[in-house]
Coordinates of C-alpha atoms in Angstrom, one line a residue:
Chain U
M28 CA -49.1 -152.9 108.4
I29 CA -47.3 -149.5 108.8
G30 CA -50.3 -147.7 107.2
G31 CA -52.6 -149.4 109.6
I32 CA -50.5 -148.6 112.6
A33 CA -50.2 -144.9 111.4
A34 CA -54.0 -144.8 111.0
V35 CA -54.6 -146.1 114.5
S36 CA -52.0 -143.7 115.9
A37 CA -53.7 -140.8 114.2
A38 CA -57.1 -141.9 115.5
A39 CA -55.7 -142.3 119.0
A40 CA -54.2 -138.7 118.7
A41 CA -57.6 -137.3 117.8
L42 CA -59.4 -139.3 120.5
E43 CA -57.0 -138.5 123.3
L44 CA -57.8 -134.8 122.8
D45 CA -61.3 -135.6 124.0
S46 CA -60.0 -137.1 127.3
V47 CA -58.5 -133.8 128.6
Q48 CA -58.2 -130.9 126.2
A49 CA -61.4 -130.8 124.1
G50 CA -64.9 -131.9 124.8
Q51 CA -64.7 -134.7 127.4
F52 CA -67.6 -136.4 125.6
L53 CA -66.1 -139.8 126.6
F54 CA -65.3 -140.7 123.0
S55 CA -61.9 -141.3 124.5
R56 CA -63.4 -144.0 126.7
P57 CA -61.2 -147.0 125.8
S58 CA -64.2 -149.2 125.0
V59 CA -65.4 -146.6 122.4
A60 CA -61.9 -146.0 121.2
G61 CA -61.3 -149.7 120.9
A62 CA -64.4 -150.2 118.9
I63 CA -63.3 -147.4 116.5
F64 CA -59.8 -149.0 116.2
G65 CA -61.5 -152.4 115.6
I66 CA -63.6 -151.1 112.8
M67 CA -60.6 -149.3 111.3
G68 CA -58.6 -152.5 111.5
G69 CA -61.3 -154.9 110.3
D70 CA -61.6 -156.8 113.6
F71 CA -64.1 -154.8 115.7
L72 CA -64.8 -157.5 118.2
S73 CA -61.1 -157.7 119.2
G74 CA -61.0 -153.9 119.4
V75 CA -64.0 -153.6 121.7
Q76 CA -62.9 -156.5 123.9
L77 CA -59.4 -155.0 124.4
G78 CA -60.9 -151.6 124.9
L79 CA -63.4 -152.8 127.5
C80 CA -60.8 -154.7 129.4
M81 CA -58.5 -151.6 129.3
E82 CA -61.3 -149.4 130.6
L83 CA -62.3 -151.9 133.4
L84 CA -58.7 -151.9 134.6
T85 CA -58.3 -148.1 134.5
I86 CA -61.8 -147.0 135.6
D87 CA -60.7 -146.6 139.2
Q88 CA -58.2 -143.9 138.3
V89 CA -59.7 -140.5 137.9
P90 CA -58.0 -137.3 136.7
V91 CA -58.4 -135.3 139.9
G92 CA -56.4 -132.1 140.2
G93 CA -53.1 -132.5 138.4
Y94 CA -53.0 -136.3 138.5
V95 CA -52.6 -137.9 135.1
P96 CA -54.1 -141.4 135.0
P97 CA -53.0 -144.1 132.5
S98 CA -54.3 -143.3 129.0
G99 CA -56.9 -145.9 128.1
V100 CA -56.9 -144.6 124.5
V101 CA -53.1 -145.1 124.2
G102 CA -53.4 -148.6 125.8
A103 CA -56.3 -149.7 123.6
A104 CA -54.6 -148.4 120.4
C105 CA -51.3 -150.1 121.2
A106 CA -53.0 -153.4 122.3
F107 CA -55.2 -153.5 119.2
A108 CA -52.4 -152.7 116.8
L109 CA -50.1 -155.3 118.3
H110 CA -52.8 -157.9 118.2
R111 CA -54.0 -157.1 114.7
W112 CA -50.8 -156.3 112.8
A113 CA -48.0 -157.9 114.9
G114 CA -49.9 -161.1 115.4
F115 CA -49.4 -161.2 119.2
D116 CA -52.1 -163.0 121.1
S117 CA -54.7 -160.9 122.9
G118 CA -53.3 -161.5 126.3
Y119 CA -49.8 -160.5 125.4
S120 CA -51.0 -157.5 123.3
F121 CA -53.1 -156.4 126.2
L122 CA -50.2 -156.5 128.7
L123 CA -47.9 -154.5 126.3
G124 CA -50.7 -152.0 125.7
F125 CA -51.4 -151.6 129.4
I126 CA -47.7 -151.0 130.0
L127 CA -47.6 -148.3 127.4
A128 CA -50.8 -146.8 128.8
K129 CA -49.1 -146.6 132.2
L130 CA -46.0 -144.9 130.6
Y131 CA -47.9 -142.2 128.8
P132 CA -48.6 -140.0 131.8
F133 CA -44.8 -139.4 132.2
V134 CA -44.8 -137.8 128.8
E135 CA -48.1 -135.9 129.4
I136 CA -46.7 -134.5 132.7
K137 CA -43.5 -133.2 130.9
M138 CA -45.7 -131.5 128.3
R139 CA -47.8 -129.8 131.0
Q140 CA -44.7 -128.6 132.7
E141 CA -43.3 -127.3 129.4
R142 CA -46.6 -125.5 128.7
S143 CA -46.2 -123.4 131.9
S144 CA -43.6 -121.4 130.1
W145 CA -46.3 -120.3 127.6
N146 CA -48.0 -118.2 130.3
A147 CA -45.6 -115.3 130.2
R148 CA -45.6 -115.2 126.4
L149 CA -49.4 -115.4 126.3
E150 CA -49.7 -112.5 128.7
S151 CA -47.4 -110.3 126.6
A152 CA -49.2 -111.3 123.4
T153 CA -52.6 -110.4 125.1
E154 CA -51.4 -106.8 125.7
T155 CA -51.7 -106.1 122.0
D156 CA -54.0 -108.9 120.8
A157 CA -57.1 -109.7 122.9
S158 CA -57.8 -112.9 121.0
A159 CA -54.3 -114.3 121.4
A160 CA -55.6 -117.0 123.7
G161 CA -57.3 -118.7 120.8
G162 CA -54.0 -119.2 119.0
W163 CA -52.3 -120.7 122.1
V164 CA -55.3 -123.0 122.6
A165 CA -55.0 -124.2 119.0
K166 CA -51.2 -124.7 119.5
A167 CA -51.9 -126.7 122.7
L168 CA -54.3 -129.0 120.8
A169 CA -51.9 -129.5 117.9
Q170 CA -49.0 -130.2 120.3
Q171 CA -51.0 -132.8 122.2
A172 CA -52.2 -134.6 119.1
A173 CA -48.7 -134.7 117.7
L174 CA -47.3 -136.0 120.9
V175 CA -49.9 -138.8 121.2
F176 CA -49.3 -139.7 117.6
V177 CA -45.6 -140.0 118.0
F178 CA -45.9 -141.8 121.4
V179 CA -48.4 -144.4 120.0
F180 CA -46.6 -145.0 116.7
S181 CA -43.2 -145.3 118.3
G182 CA -44.6 -147.3 121.2
I183 CA -46.1 -149.8 118.9
C184 CA -42.9 -150.1 116.8
L185 CA -40.8 -150.5 120.0
A186 CA -43.3 -153.0 121.4
V187 CA -43.2 -155.0 118.2
C188 CA -39.4 -155.3 118.4
A189 CA -38.9 -155.6 122.1
G190 CA -42.1 -157.6 122.8
G191 CA -41.4 -159.8 119.8
A192 CA -37.9 -160.6 120.9
A193 CA -39.1 -161.3 124.4
W194 CA -41.8 -163.6 123.0
L195 CA -39.3 -165.6 121.0
A196 CA -36.9 -165.9 123.9
M197 CA -39.6 -166.9 126.3
P198 CA -40.0 -170.6 127.2
A199 CA -43.0 -172.0 125.2
K200 CA -44.7 -173.4 128.3
I201 CA -45.2 -170.0 130.0
K202 CA -46.6 -168.2 126.9
P203 CA -50.3 -169.2 127.6
A204 CA -49.9 -167.4 131.0
F205 CA -50.7 -164.0 129.4
M206 CA -53.9 -165.2 127.8
T207 CA -55.0 -166.7 131.2
A208 CA -54.3 -163.5 133.0
Y209 CA -56.2 -161.6 130.3
R210 CA -59.2 -163.9 130.8
V211 CA -59.2 -163.0 134.5
A212 CA -58.9 -159.2 133.8
P213 CA -62.6 -158.5 133.1
W214 CA -63.5 -160.1 136.4
L215 CA -60.9 -157.9 138.2
G216 CA -62.4 -154.9 136.4
L217 CA -65.9 -155.8 137.4
A218 CA -64.9 -156.3 141.0
A219 CA -63.1 -152.9 140.9
L220 CA -66.1 -151.3 139.3
T221 CA -68.4 -152.7 142.1
A222 CA -66.0 -151.4 144.7
A223 CA -65.8 -148.0 143.1
L224 CA -69.6 -147.6 142.9
L225 CA -70.5 -149.2 146.2
P226 CA -72.2 -146.4 148.1
R227 CA -70.2 -145.1 151.0
R228 CA -71.5 -143.7 154.2
G229 CA -72.4 -140.1 153.6
N230 CA -72.6 -140.6 149.8
Chain M
M20 CA -75.8 -111.6 128.7
D21 CA -77.7 -112.4 125.5
A22 CA -78.3 -115.8 124.1
G23 CA -75.7 -115.4 121.4
I24 CA -72.9 -114.7 123.9
K25 CA -74.1 -117.6 126.1
R26 CA -74.0 -119.9 123.2
K27 CA -70.5 -118.8 122.2
I28 CA -69.3 -119.2 125.8
F29 CA -70.9 -122.7 126.0
L30 CA -69.2 -123.9 122.8
R31 CA -65.8 -122.5 123.9
S32 CA -66.2 -124.0 127.3
F33 CA -65.6 -127.4 125.7
L34 CA -62.0 -126.3 125.4
I35 CA -61.7 -125.1 129.0
Q36 CA -58.9 -127.6 129.6
A37 CA -57.0 -126.9 126.4
G38 CA -53.6 -125.5 127.3
W39 CA -53.7 -127.1 130.8
N40 CA -50.4 -126.3 132.5
D41 CA -48.9 -126.9 135.9
Q42 CA -48.5 -123.3 136.7
R43 CA -52.0 -121.9 136.1
M44 CA -53.9 -125.0 135.1
Q45 CA -57.0 -124.0 133.1
N46 CA -56.2 -120.3 132.6
M47 CA -55.8 -120.4 128.9
G48 CA -59.0 -122.3 128.4
F49 CA -60.9 -120.0 130.8
A50 CA -59.6 -116.8 129.0
F51 CA -60.5 -118.4 125.6
A52 CA -64.1 -119.2 126.8
I53 CA -64.8 -115.8 128.5
Y54 CA -63.7 -113.9 125.4
P55 CA -67.2 -113.4 123.8
A56 CA -68.5 -111.9 127.0
L57 CA -65.6 -109.4 127.3
A58 CA -65.7 -108.6 123.6
A59 CA -69.3 -107.5 124.0
L60 CA -68.3 -105.1 126.9
Y61 CA -64.9 -103.7 125.8
K62 CA -63.0 -102.7 122.8
G63 CA -59.3 -102.1 122.1
R64 CA -56.9 -101.8 125.1
E65 CA -59.7 -102.3 127.6
L66 CA -60.5 -105.6 126.0
C67 CA -56.8 -106.6 126.2
A68 CA -56.7 -105.6 129.9
G69 CA -59.9 -107.6 130.5
M70 CA -58.4 -110.7 128.9
K71 CA -55.3 -110.3 131.0
R72 CA -57.4 -110.3 134.2
H73 CA -58.5 -113.9 133.3
L74 CA -55.0 -115.3 132.6
G75 CA -54.4 -116.0 136.3
F76 CA -54.6 -119.4 138.0
F77 CA -57.9 -121.2 137.6
N78 CA -58.9 -124.8 138.1
T79 CA -62.2 -126.6 138.5
H80 CA -64.0 -129.5 137.0
P81 CA -64.5 -128.9 133.3
F82 CA -68.3 -129.6 133.4
M83 CA -68.7 -127.2 136.4
A84 CA -66.7 -124.4 134.7
G85 CA -70.0 -123.0 133.3
F86 CA -70.9 -121.7 136.7
A87 CA -67.6 -119.9 137.1
L88 CA -67.8 -118.5 133.5
G89 CA -71.3 -117.2 134.1
L90 CA -70.2 -115.6 137.3
A91 CA -67.1 -114.0 135.8
A92 CA -69.2 -112.6 132.9
R93 CA -71.5 -111.0 135.5
L94 CA -68.6 -109.5 137.4
E95 CA -67.2 -108.1 134.3
E96 CA -70.5 -106.6 133.3
Q97 CA -71.0 -105.0 136.7
G98 CA -67.5 -103.6 136.5
A99 CA -68.0 -102.2 133.0
L100 CA -71.4 -100.6 133.9
S101 CA -70.1 -99.1 137.1
G102 CA -67.6 -96.9 135.3
Q103 CA -65.1 -97.4 138.1
P104 CA -61.6 -98.8 137.5
H105 CA -61.7 -102.6 137.6
D106 CA -61.0 -104.4 140.8
T107 CA -58.9 -107.3 139.5
A108 CA -58.1 -108.6 142.9
R109 CA -61.9 -109.0 143.6
V110 CA -62.5 -110.9 140.4
E111 CA -59.5 -113.2 141.2
A112 CA -60.7 -113.7 144.8
I113 CA -64.2 -114.7 143.7
K114 CA -63.0 -117.0 141.0
S115 CA -60.6 -118.6 143.5
A116 CA -63.4 -119.0 146.0
V117 CA -65.9 -120.8 143.7
A118 CA -63.5 -123.0 141.7
P119 CA -62.4 -125.5 144.4
P120 CA -65.8 -126.5 145.8
L121 CA -67.2 -126.8 142.2
G122 CA -64.2 -128.9 141.3
A123 CA -64.7 -131.2 144.3
I124 CA -68.3 -131.8 143.5
G125 CA -67.6 -132.3 139.8
D126 CA -64.9 -134.8 140.6
R127 CA -67.1 -136.8 142.9
F128 CA -70.2 -136.7 140.7
F129 CA -68.8 -136.9 137.1
W130 CA -65.5 -138.7 137.5
A131 CA -66.1 -141.0 140.5
A132 CA -69.9 -141.7 140.1
L133 CA -71.4 -141.0 136.7
R134 CA -68.4 -142.2 134.5
P135 CA -68.2 -145.6 136.1
A136 CA -72.0 -145.8 136.3
S137 CA -72.3 -145.1 132.5
L138 CA -69.7 -147.9 131.9
S139 CA -71.9 -150.3 133.9
I140 CA -74.9 -149.2 131.9
S141 CA -73.0 -149.8 128.6
L142 CA -71.8 -153.2 129.8
L143 CA -75.3 -154.2 130.8
A144 CA -76.7 -153.0 127.4
L145 CA -74.0 -154.9 125.6
W146 CA -74.8 -158.0 127.6
A147 CA -78.5 -157.7 126.8
L148 CA -77.7 -157.3 123.1
G149 CA -75.6 -160.4 123.0
L150 CA -71.9 -159.7 124.0
R151 CA -71.2 -162.6 126.3
H152 CA -67.4 -162.4 126.5
L153 CA -65.3 -159.5 127.5
T154 CA -62.2 -161.4 126.4
H155 CA -61.6 -163.8 123.6
P156 CA -63.4 -167.0 124.4
P157 CA -62.1 -170.5 123.7
E158 CA -63.0 -171.6 120.2
E159 CA -65.9 -173.8 121.3
M160 CA -67.6 -170.9 122.9
W161 CA -67.6 -168.6 119.9
R162 CA -71.1 -169.8 119.0
F163 CA -72.5 -167.8 121.9
Q164 CA -71.7 -164.5 120.3
T165 CA -72.1 -165.1 116.6
S166 CA -75.2 -162.9 116.5
F167 CA -73.4 -159.9 117.9
G168 CA -72.6 -157.3 115.4
A169 CA -71.4 -153.7 114.9
G170 CA -75.0 -152.4 115.3
E171 CA -75.5 -154.0 118.7
L172 CA -72.1 -152.7 119.7
L173 CA -72.8 -149.2 118.8
V174 CA -76.2 -149.2 120.6
G175 CA -74.6 -150.6 123.7
L176 CA -71.8 -148.1 123.8
A177 CA -74.2 -145.2 122.9
A178 CA -76.4 -146.1 125.9
G179 CA -73.7 -145.2 128.4
L180 CA -72.5 -142.2 126.4
A181 CA -76.1 -140.8 126.1
V182 CA -76.6 -141.0 129.9
Y183 CA -73.3 -139.4 130.6
N184 CA -73.3 -136.7 128.0
G185 CA -76.9 -135.8 128.5
I186 CA -76.3 -134.8 132.1
A187 CA -72.8 -133.3 131.4
I188 CA -74.0 -131.1 128.6
W189 CA -77.1 -130.0 130.5
V190 CA -75.0 -129.0 133.5
R191 CA -72.5 -127.1 131.3
W192 CA -75.3 -125.2 129.5
K193 CA -77.5 -124.4 132.5
G194 CA -74.4 -123.6 134.6
I195 CA -73.6 -120.5 132.6
S196 CA -76.9 -118.8 133.2
Y197 CA -77.0 -120.0 136.8
G198 CA -73.6 -118.6 137.5
Y199 CA -74.5 -115.4 135.8
Q200 CA -77.7 -115.0 137.8
C201 CA -76.2 -115.9 141.2
G202 CA -73.6 -113.1 141.0
A203 CA -70.9 -112.8 143.7
G204 CA -73.3 -113.2 146.6
G205 CA -74.8 -116.7 146.1
S206 CA -73.3 -120.1 146.5
C207 CA -73.0 -120.3 142.7
G208 CA -73.7 -123.8 141.5
L209 CA -73.4 -125.6 144.8
D210 CA -77.2 -125.4 145.2
F211 CA -77.9 -125.9 141.5
V212 CA -79.3 -129.4 142.2
N213 CA -79.0 -131.7 145.2
W214 CA -75.5 -132.9 144.3
Q215 CA -75.2 -135.2 147.2
G216 CA -78.4 -137.0 146.1
M217 CA -77.3 -137.1 142.5
I218 CA -74.0 -138.7 143.5
R219 CA -75.8 -141.3 145.6
K220 CA -78.3 -142.1 142.8
A221 CA -75.6 -142.4 140.2
R222 CA -73.5 -144.7 142.4
L223 CA -76.5 -146.8 143.3
A224 CA -77.6 -147.2 139.6
G225 CA -74.1 -148.2 138.5
F226 CA -73.6 -150.5 141.4
C227 CA -76.9 -152.3 140.7
A228 CA -76.1 -152.6 137.0
T229 CA -72.6 -154.1 137.8
V230 CA -73.9 -156.6 140.4
L231 CA -76.6 -157.7 137.9
L232 CA -74.0 -158.1 135.2
I233 CA -71.8 -160.2 137.4
A234 CA -74.8 -162.3 138.6
M235 CA -75.9 -163.0 135.0
K236 CA -72.3 -163.9 133.9
L237 CA -72.1 -166.3 136.8
I238 CA -75.4 -167.9 136.0
V239 CA -74.6 -168.4 132.3
F240 CA -71.1 -169.7 133.2
W241 CA -72.6 -172.2 135.8
R242 CA -75.3 -173.5 133.4
L243 CA -73.5 -173.6 130.1
K244 CA -69.8 -173.5 130.4
M245 CA -68.8 -175.1 133.7
P246 CA -68.0 -178.5 132.3
A247 CA -65.8 -177.2 129.5
A248 CA -64.1 -174.6 131.7
L249 CA -62.6 -177.1 134.1
H250 CA -60.3 -178.6 131.5
G251 CA -57.1 -177.3 130.0
H252 CA -55.5 -173.8 130.4
D253 CA -58.9 -172.2 131.2
A254 CA -59.2 -174.1 134.5
L255 CA -56.5 -171.8 136.0
A256 CA -58.4 -168.7 134.9
Y257 CA -61.6 -169.9 136.5
L258 CA -59.8 -170.9 139.7
L259 CA -58.0 -167.6 139.9
A260 CA -61.0 -165.4 139.2
P261 CA -62.8 -165.6 142.6
P262 CA -59.8 -164.8 144.9
A263 CA -58.6 -162.2 142.3
M264 CA -62.0 -160.5 142.4
C265 CA -61.9 -160.4 146.2
A266 CA -58.4 -158.9 146.0
A267 CA -59.5 -156.4 143.3
F268 CA -62.5 -155.3 145.4
F269 CA -60.6 -154.7 148.6
T270 CA -57.7 -153.1 146.7
T271 CA -60.0 -150.6 145.0
R272 CA -61.9 -150.0 148.2
S273 CA -58.8 -149.2 150.1
G274 CA -57.9 -146.5 147.5
K275 CA -55.2 -148.5 145.6
H276 CA -55.4 -149.4 141.9
V277 CA -56.7 -152.6 140.5
A278 CA -53.7 -152.7 138.1
Q279 CA -51.7 -154.0 141.0
V280 CA -53.9 -157.0 141.2
Y281 CA -53.6 -157.6 137.5
G282 CA -49.8 -157.5 137.9
A283 CA -50.0 -160.1 140.6
V284 CA -52.3 -162.3 138.5
I285 CA -49.8 -162.2 135.6
C286 CA -47.0 -163.2 138.0
I287 CA -49.1 -166.1 139.5
C288 CA -50.0 -167.3 136.0
I289 CA -46.4 -167.3 134.8
I290 CA -45.3 -169.2 137.9
A291 CA -48.2 -171.7 137.6
F292 CA -47.5 -172.4 134.0
A293 CA -43.7 -172.7 134.6
L294 CA -44.2 -175.2 137.4
A295 CA -47.4 -177.1 136.5
Y296 CA -47.7 -177.4 132.8

């Protein structure tokens, strides 16, 4: 279980680099990431379904300017791991994954603020070494990957404990509510996708 | 700029957002990407000074950065050949002038039109290949997707990625030469293609694919699953779906996030189960 969670966290760390820092090939698209997690965990259909739902509910949020949208990769990784290894039902795993995806931007914003302090050091390093930017770029990639790994791994562990405790304390009759909401989620996503793509006047 | 330098800038441009920071945004990635062009023009302290010129604020859409990189390479080349001291302020001013409109177009085309459209294409391909359920279906419905496997999944996802990356990589590659050729005088990328028309076409293609997908899902639901769906816990999901879809549509249309509607659906489900079941 721990090995599986660590592997999914490592894959999430690598895939999240694609969303902002390196490439932007959309391998960080939650549906693609979910399929990768699913294949890694031996339940690819759950992975792709959780990933697709995560993507449909986050597709309307775009990283314009400095805005950091919820991380679909983090959400899909956490939801899949919670479903596969903690045994939570898909609906409950999806909700917990979605909450973690919404929390991730707070960490990312802090990291971006902290990185601003690198500028002065990069400038002084460039005075003597013209290729210094390469080293700082590599450092930024490593920092991002490490942060995502720690966030996903600790987020899953925390969600297993807190989510598990909440699940046990919850009245049995409301437990199916999460699965019902999860079944509605793709329809919400498709409606949002239609609205996002509906040509506007002037477009 | 020879082909080797262009290729190096192109490959490095995939890291344009590495080191993104609040103070100067894409400056580290830009300096990293422009390095091969500067290294071909300068040596020693001049090269260091050249790199420092590109560590100032810079922000645009990552796929449109090729235009700005090509333009900056041209300005540096002109400066080096003129033999005059470099006008850093002019380079900064030109970069600052081209980045925002390129960013605005890139955001509207790639993020707001092509990315969702490629998702619609993937979903439609997955549907055509056999994926009938976007969530776990009730046990009795599993038979509808038994033929769906990893191969179909990869083909479906690859369809959307191919459309998206084909266009994105082409713009990145062509943008470098186009920016280089336009110099400081042209509109530098804004007239590269008819962006407005591309945005309209991408939106329309994605919109049609999504509407088709919804229509097919509804037809299959109506013909095959309606009797089973109206019993048990699933009845609530099917009753909630139409009003929730309307709410999601208008919420997204008004610029708010669909996640709010999902939150409301969870609350309604919890209340309904607590009271009714």
